PDB file of C-alpha atoms in Angstrom:
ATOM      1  CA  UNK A1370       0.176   3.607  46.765  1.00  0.00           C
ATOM      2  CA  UNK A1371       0.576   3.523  43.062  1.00  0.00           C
ATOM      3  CA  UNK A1372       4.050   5.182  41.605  1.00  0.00           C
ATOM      4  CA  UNK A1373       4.961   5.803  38.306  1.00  0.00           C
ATOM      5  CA  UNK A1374       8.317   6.522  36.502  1.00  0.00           C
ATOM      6  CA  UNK A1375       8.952   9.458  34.817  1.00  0.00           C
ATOM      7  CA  UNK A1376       9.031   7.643  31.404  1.00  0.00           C
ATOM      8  CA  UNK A1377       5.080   7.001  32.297  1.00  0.00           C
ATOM      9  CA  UNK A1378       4.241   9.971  33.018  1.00  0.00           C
ATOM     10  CA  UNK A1379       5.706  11.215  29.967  1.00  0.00           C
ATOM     11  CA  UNK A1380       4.361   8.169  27.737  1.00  0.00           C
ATOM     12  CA  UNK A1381       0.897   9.045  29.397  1.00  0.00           C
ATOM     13  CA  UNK A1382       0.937  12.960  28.759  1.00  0.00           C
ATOM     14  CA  UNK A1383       1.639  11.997  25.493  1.00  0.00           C
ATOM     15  CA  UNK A1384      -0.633   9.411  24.588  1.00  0.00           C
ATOM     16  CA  UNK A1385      -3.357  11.516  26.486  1.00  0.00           C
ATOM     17  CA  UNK A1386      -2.867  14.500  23.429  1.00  0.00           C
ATOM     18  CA  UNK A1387      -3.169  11.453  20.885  1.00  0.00           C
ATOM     19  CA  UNK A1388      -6.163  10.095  21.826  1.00  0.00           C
ATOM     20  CA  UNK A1389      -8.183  13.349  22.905  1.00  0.00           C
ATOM     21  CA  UNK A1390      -6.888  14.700  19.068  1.00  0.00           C
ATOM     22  CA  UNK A1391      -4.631  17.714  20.948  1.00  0.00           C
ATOM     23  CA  UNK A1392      -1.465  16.418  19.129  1.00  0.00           C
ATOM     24  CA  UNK A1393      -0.271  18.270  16.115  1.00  0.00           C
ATOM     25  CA  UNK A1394       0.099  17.049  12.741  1.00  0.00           C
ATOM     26  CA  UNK A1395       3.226  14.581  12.160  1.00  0.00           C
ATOM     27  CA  UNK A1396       6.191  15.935   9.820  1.00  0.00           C
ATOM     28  CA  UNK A1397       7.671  12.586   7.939  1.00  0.00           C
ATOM     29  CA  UNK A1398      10.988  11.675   9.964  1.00  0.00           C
ATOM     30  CA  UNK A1399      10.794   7.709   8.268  1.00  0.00           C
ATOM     31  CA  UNK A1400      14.146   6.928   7.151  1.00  0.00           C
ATOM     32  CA  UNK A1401      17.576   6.686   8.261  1.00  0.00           C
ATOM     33  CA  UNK A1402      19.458  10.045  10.146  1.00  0.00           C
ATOM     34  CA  UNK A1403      22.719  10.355  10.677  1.00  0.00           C
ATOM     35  CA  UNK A1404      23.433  12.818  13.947  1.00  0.00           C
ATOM     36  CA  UNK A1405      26.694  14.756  15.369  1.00  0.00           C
ATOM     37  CA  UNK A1406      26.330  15.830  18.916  1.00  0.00           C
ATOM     38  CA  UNK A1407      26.455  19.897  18.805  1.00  0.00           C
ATOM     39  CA  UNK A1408      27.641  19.501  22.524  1.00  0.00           C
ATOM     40  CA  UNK A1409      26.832  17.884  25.908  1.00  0.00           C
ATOM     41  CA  UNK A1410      27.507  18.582  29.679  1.00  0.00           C
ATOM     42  CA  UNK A1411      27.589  16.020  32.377  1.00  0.00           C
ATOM     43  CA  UNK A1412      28.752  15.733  36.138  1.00  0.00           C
ATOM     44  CA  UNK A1413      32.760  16.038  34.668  1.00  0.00           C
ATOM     45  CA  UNK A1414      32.229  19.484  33.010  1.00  0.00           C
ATOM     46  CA  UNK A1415      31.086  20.728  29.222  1.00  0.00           C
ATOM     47  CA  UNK A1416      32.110  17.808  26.975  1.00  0.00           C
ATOM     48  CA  UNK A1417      33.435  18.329  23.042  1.00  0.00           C
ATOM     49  CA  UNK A1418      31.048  17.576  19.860  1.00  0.00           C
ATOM     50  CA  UNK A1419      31.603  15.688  17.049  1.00  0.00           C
ATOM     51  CA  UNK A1420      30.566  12.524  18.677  1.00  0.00           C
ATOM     52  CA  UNK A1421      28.493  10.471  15.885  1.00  0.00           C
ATOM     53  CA  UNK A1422      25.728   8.295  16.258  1.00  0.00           C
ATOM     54  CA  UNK A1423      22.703   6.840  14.240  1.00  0.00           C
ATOM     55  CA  UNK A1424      18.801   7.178  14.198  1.00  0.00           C
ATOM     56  CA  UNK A1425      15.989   6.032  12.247  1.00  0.00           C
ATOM     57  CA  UNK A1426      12.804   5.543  12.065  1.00  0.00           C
ATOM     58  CA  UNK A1427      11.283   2.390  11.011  1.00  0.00           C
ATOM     59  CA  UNK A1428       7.713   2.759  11.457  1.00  0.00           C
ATOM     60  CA  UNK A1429       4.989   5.800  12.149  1.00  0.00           C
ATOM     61  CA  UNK A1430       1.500   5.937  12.244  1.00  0.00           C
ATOM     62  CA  UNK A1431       0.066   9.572  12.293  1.00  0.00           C
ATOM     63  CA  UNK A1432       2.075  11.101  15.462  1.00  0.00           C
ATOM     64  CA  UNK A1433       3.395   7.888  16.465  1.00  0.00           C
ATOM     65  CA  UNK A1434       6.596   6.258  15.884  1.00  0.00           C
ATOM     66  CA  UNK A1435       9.261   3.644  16.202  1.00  0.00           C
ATOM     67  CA  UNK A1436      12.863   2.887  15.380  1.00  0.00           C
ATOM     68  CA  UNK A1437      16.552   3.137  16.918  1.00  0.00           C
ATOM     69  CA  UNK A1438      19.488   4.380  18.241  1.00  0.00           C
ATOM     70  CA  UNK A1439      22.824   3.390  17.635  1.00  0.00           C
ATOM     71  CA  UNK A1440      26.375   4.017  18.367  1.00  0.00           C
ATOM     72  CA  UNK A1441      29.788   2.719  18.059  1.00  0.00           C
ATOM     73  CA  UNK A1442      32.646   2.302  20.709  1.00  0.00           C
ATOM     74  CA  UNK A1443      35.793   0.941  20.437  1.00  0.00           C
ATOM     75  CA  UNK A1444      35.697  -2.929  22.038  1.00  0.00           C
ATOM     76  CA  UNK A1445      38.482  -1.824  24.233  1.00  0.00           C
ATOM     77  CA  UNK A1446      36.161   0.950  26.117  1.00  0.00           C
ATOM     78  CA  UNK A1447      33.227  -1.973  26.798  1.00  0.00           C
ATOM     79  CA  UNK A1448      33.104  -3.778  30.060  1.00  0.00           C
ATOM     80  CA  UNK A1449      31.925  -7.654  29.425  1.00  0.00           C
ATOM     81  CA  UNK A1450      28.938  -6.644  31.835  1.00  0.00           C
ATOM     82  CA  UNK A1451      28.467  -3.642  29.349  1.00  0.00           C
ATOM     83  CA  UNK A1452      28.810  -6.423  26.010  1.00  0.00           C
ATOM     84  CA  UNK A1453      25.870  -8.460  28.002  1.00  0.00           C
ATOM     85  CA  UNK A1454      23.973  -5.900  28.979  1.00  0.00           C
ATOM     86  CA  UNK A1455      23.362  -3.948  25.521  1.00  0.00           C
ATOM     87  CA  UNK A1456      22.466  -4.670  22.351  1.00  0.00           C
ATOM     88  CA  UNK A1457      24.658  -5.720  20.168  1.00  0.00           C
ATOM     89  CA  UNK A1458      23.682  -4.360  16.163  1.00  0.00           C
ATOM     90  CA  UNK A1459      27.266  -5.601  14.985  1.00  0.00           C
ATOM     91  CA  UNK A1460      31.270  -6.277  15.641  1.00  0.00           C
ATOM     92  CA  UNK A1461      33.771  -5.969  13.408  1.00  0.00           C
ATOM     93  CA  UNK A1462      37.573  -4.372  13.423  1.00  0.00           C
ATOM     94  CA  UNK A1463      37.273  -4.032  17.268  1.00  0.00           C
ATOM     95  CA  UNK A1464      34.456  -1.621  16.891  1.00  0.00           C
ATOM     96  CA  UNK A1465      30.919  -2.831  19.215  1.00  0.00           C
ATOM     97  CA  UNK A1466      27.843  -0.954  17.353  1.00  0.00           C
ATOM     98  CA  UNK A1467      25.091  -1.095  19.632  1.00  0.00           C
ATOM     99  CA  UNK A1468      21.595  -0.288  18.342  1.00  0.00           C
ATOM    100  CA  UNK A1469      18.744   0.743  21.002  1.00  0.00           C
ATOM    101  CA  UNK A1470      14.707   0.716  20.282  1.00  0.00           C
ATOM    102  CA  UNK A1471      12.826   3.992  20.761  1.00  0.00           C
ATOM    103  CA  UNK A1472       9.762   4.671  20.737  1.00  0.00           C
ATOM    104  CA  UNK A1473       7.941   8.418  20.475  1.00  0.00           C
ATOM    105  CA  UNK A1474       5.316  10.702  19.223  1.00  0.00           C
ATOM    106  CA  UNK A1475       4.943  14.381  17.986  1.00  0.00           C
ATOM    107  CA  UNK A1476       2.931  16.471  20.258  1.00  0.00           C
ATOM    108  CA  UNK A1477       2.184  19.862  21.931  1.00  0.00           C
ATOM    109  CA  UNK A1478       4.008  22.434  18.623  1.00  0.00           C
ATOM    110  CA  UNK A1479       3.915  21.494  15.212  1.00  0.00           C
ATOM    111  CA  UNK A1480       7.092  19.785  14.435  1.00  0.00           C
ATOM    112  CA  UNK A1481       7.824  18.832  17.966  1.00  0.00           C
ATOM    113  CA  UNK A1482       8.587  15.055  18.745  1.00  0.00           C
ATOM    114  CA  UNK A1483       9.643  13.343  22.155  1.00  0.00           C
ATOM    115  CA  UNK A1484      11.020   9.875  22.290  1.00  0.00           C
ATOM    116  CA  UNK A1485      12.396   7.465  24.603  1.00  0.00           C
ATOM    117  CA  UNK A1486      15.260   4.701  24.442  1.00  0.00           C
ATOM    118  CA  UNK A1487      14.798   0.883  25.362  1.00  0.00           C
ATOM    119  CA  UNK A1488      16.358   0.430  29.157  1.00  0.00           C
ATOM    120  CA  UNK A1489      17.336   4.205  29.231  1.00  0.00           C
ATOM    121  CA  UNK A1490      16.522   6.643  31.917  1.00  0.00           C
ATOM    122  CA  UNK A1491      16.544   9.628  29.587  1.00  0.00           C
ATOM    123  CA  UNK A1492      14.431  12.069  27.890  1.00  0.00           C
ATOM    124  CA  UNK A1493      14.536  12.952  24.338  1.00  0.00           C
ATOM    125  CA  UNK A1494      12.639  16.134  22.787  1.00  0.00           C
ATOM    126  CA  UNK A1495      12.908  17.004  19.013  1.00  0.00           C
ATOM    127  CA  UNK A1496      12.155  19.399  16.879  1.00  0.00           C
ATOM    128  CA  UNK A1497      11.790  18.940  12.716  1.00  0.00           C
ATOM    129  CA  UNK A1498      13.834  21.860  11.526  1.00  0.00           C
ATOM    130  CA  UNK A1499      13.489  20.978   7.869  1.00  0.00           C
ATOM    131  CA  UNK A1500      12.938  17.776   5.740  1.00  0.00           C
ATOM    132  CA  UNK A1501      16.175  16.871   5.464  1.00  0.00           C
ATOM    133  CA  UNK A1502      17.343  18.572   9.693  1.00  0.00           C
ATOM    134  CA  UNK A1503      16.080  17.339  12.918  1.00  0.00           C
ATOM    135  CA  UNK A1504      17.632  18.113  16.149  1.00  0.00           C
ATOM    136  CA  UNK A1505      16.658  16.835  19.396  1.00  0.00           C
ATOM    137  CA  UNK A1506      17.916  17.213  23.345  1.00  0.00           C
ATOM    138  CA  UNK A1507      18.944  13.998  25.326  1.00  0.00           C
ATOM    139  CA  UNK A1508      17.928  15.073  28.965  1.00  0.00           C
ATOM    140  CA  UNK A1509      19.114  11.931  31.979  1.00  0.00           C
ATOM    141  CA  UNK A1510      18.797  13.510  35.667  1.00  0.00           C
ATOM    142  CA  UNK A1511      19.599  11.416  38.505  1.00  0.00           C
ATOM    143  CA  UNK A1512      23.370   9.847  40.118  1.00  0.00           C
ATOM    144  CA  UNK A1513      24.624  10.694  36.266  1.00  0.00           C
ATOM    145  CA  UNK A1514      23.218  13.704  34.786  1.00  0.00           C
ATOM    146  CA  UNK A1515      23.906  14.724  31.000  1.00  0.00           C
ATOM    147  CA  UNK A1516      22.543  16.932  28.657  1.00  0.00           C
ATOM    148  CA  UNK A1517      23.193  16.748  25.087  1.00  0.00           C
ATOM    149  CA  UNK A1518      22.145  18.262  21.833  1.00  0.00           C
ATOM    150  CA  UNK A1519      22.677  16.524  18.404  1.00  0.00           C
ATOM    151  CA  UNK A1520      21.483  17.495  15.050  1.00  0.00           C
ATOM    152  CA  UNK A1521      20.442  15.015  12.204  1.00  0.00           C
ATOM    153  CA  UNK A1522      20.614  14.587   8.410  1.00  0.00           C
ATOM    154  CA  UNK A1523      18.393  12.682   6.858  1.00  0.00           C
ATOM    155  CA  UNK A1524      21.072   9.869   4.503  1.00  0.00           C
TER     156      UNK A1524
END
């Protein structure tokens, strides 16, 4: 029996709409974001905002695209097995940055994106609110569930 992940199914759907011409036109996200969590709620309760991380967008072809995610955390909070495990964007002043490859594509509403994160479980969906405003859901079921919304500039 042949199983597939829900990443797969996801990246098929998606790539499915691409290739049959059902996605919609692709807003221009290339560039560099800069993104404060609006809020998020895991398995310990409703956690704060204000947490801060990066994304960009490197490359996109029509309603594909590539790029990253990165955040920082102090060195102190990093296991070794974390340190070896991630990857590492830059150190400096105790601070680990950590920068992640995604990969997505716009599809089903016009301005609506969905992307996924290098070696991450989770789920992102977007939406382009305006050329200079994204905001997208991270969505990770499973042993450690957490939802959380974060809004974009463009820098």
């Amino acid at each position: 029996m042949i199983t597939f992940s829900k990443t797969t199914a996801v990246a098929a759907a998606l790539l499915a709409q691409v290739a049959t011409g059902h996605a919609y036109a692709a807003e221009d996200i290339v560039g560099d974001w800069a993104c404060v969590e609006q809020g998020s709620a895991d398995s310990e309760g409703l956690l704060g905002a204000g947490y801060q991380l990066g994304f960009g967008v490197s490359e996109q072809q029509g309603p594909v695209f590539k790029g990253y995610v990165e955040w920082d955390e102090p060195r102190s909070e990093v296991s070794d097995s974390q340190m070896a495990s991630r990857q590492i964007f830059k150190e400096s002043d105790g601070i680990v940055t950590f920068r992640v490859p995604i990969f997505g594509a716009f599809a089903l509403e016009p301005g609506q994106f969905f992307f996924v994160e290098e070696g991450d479980p989770g789920h992102h969906i977007g939406k382009v609110l305006d050329q200079s405003t994204i905001e997208f859901v991270y969505l990770e079921s499973g042993a450690n569930p957490l939802v959380a919304v974060r809004r974009c500039s463009r820098r």
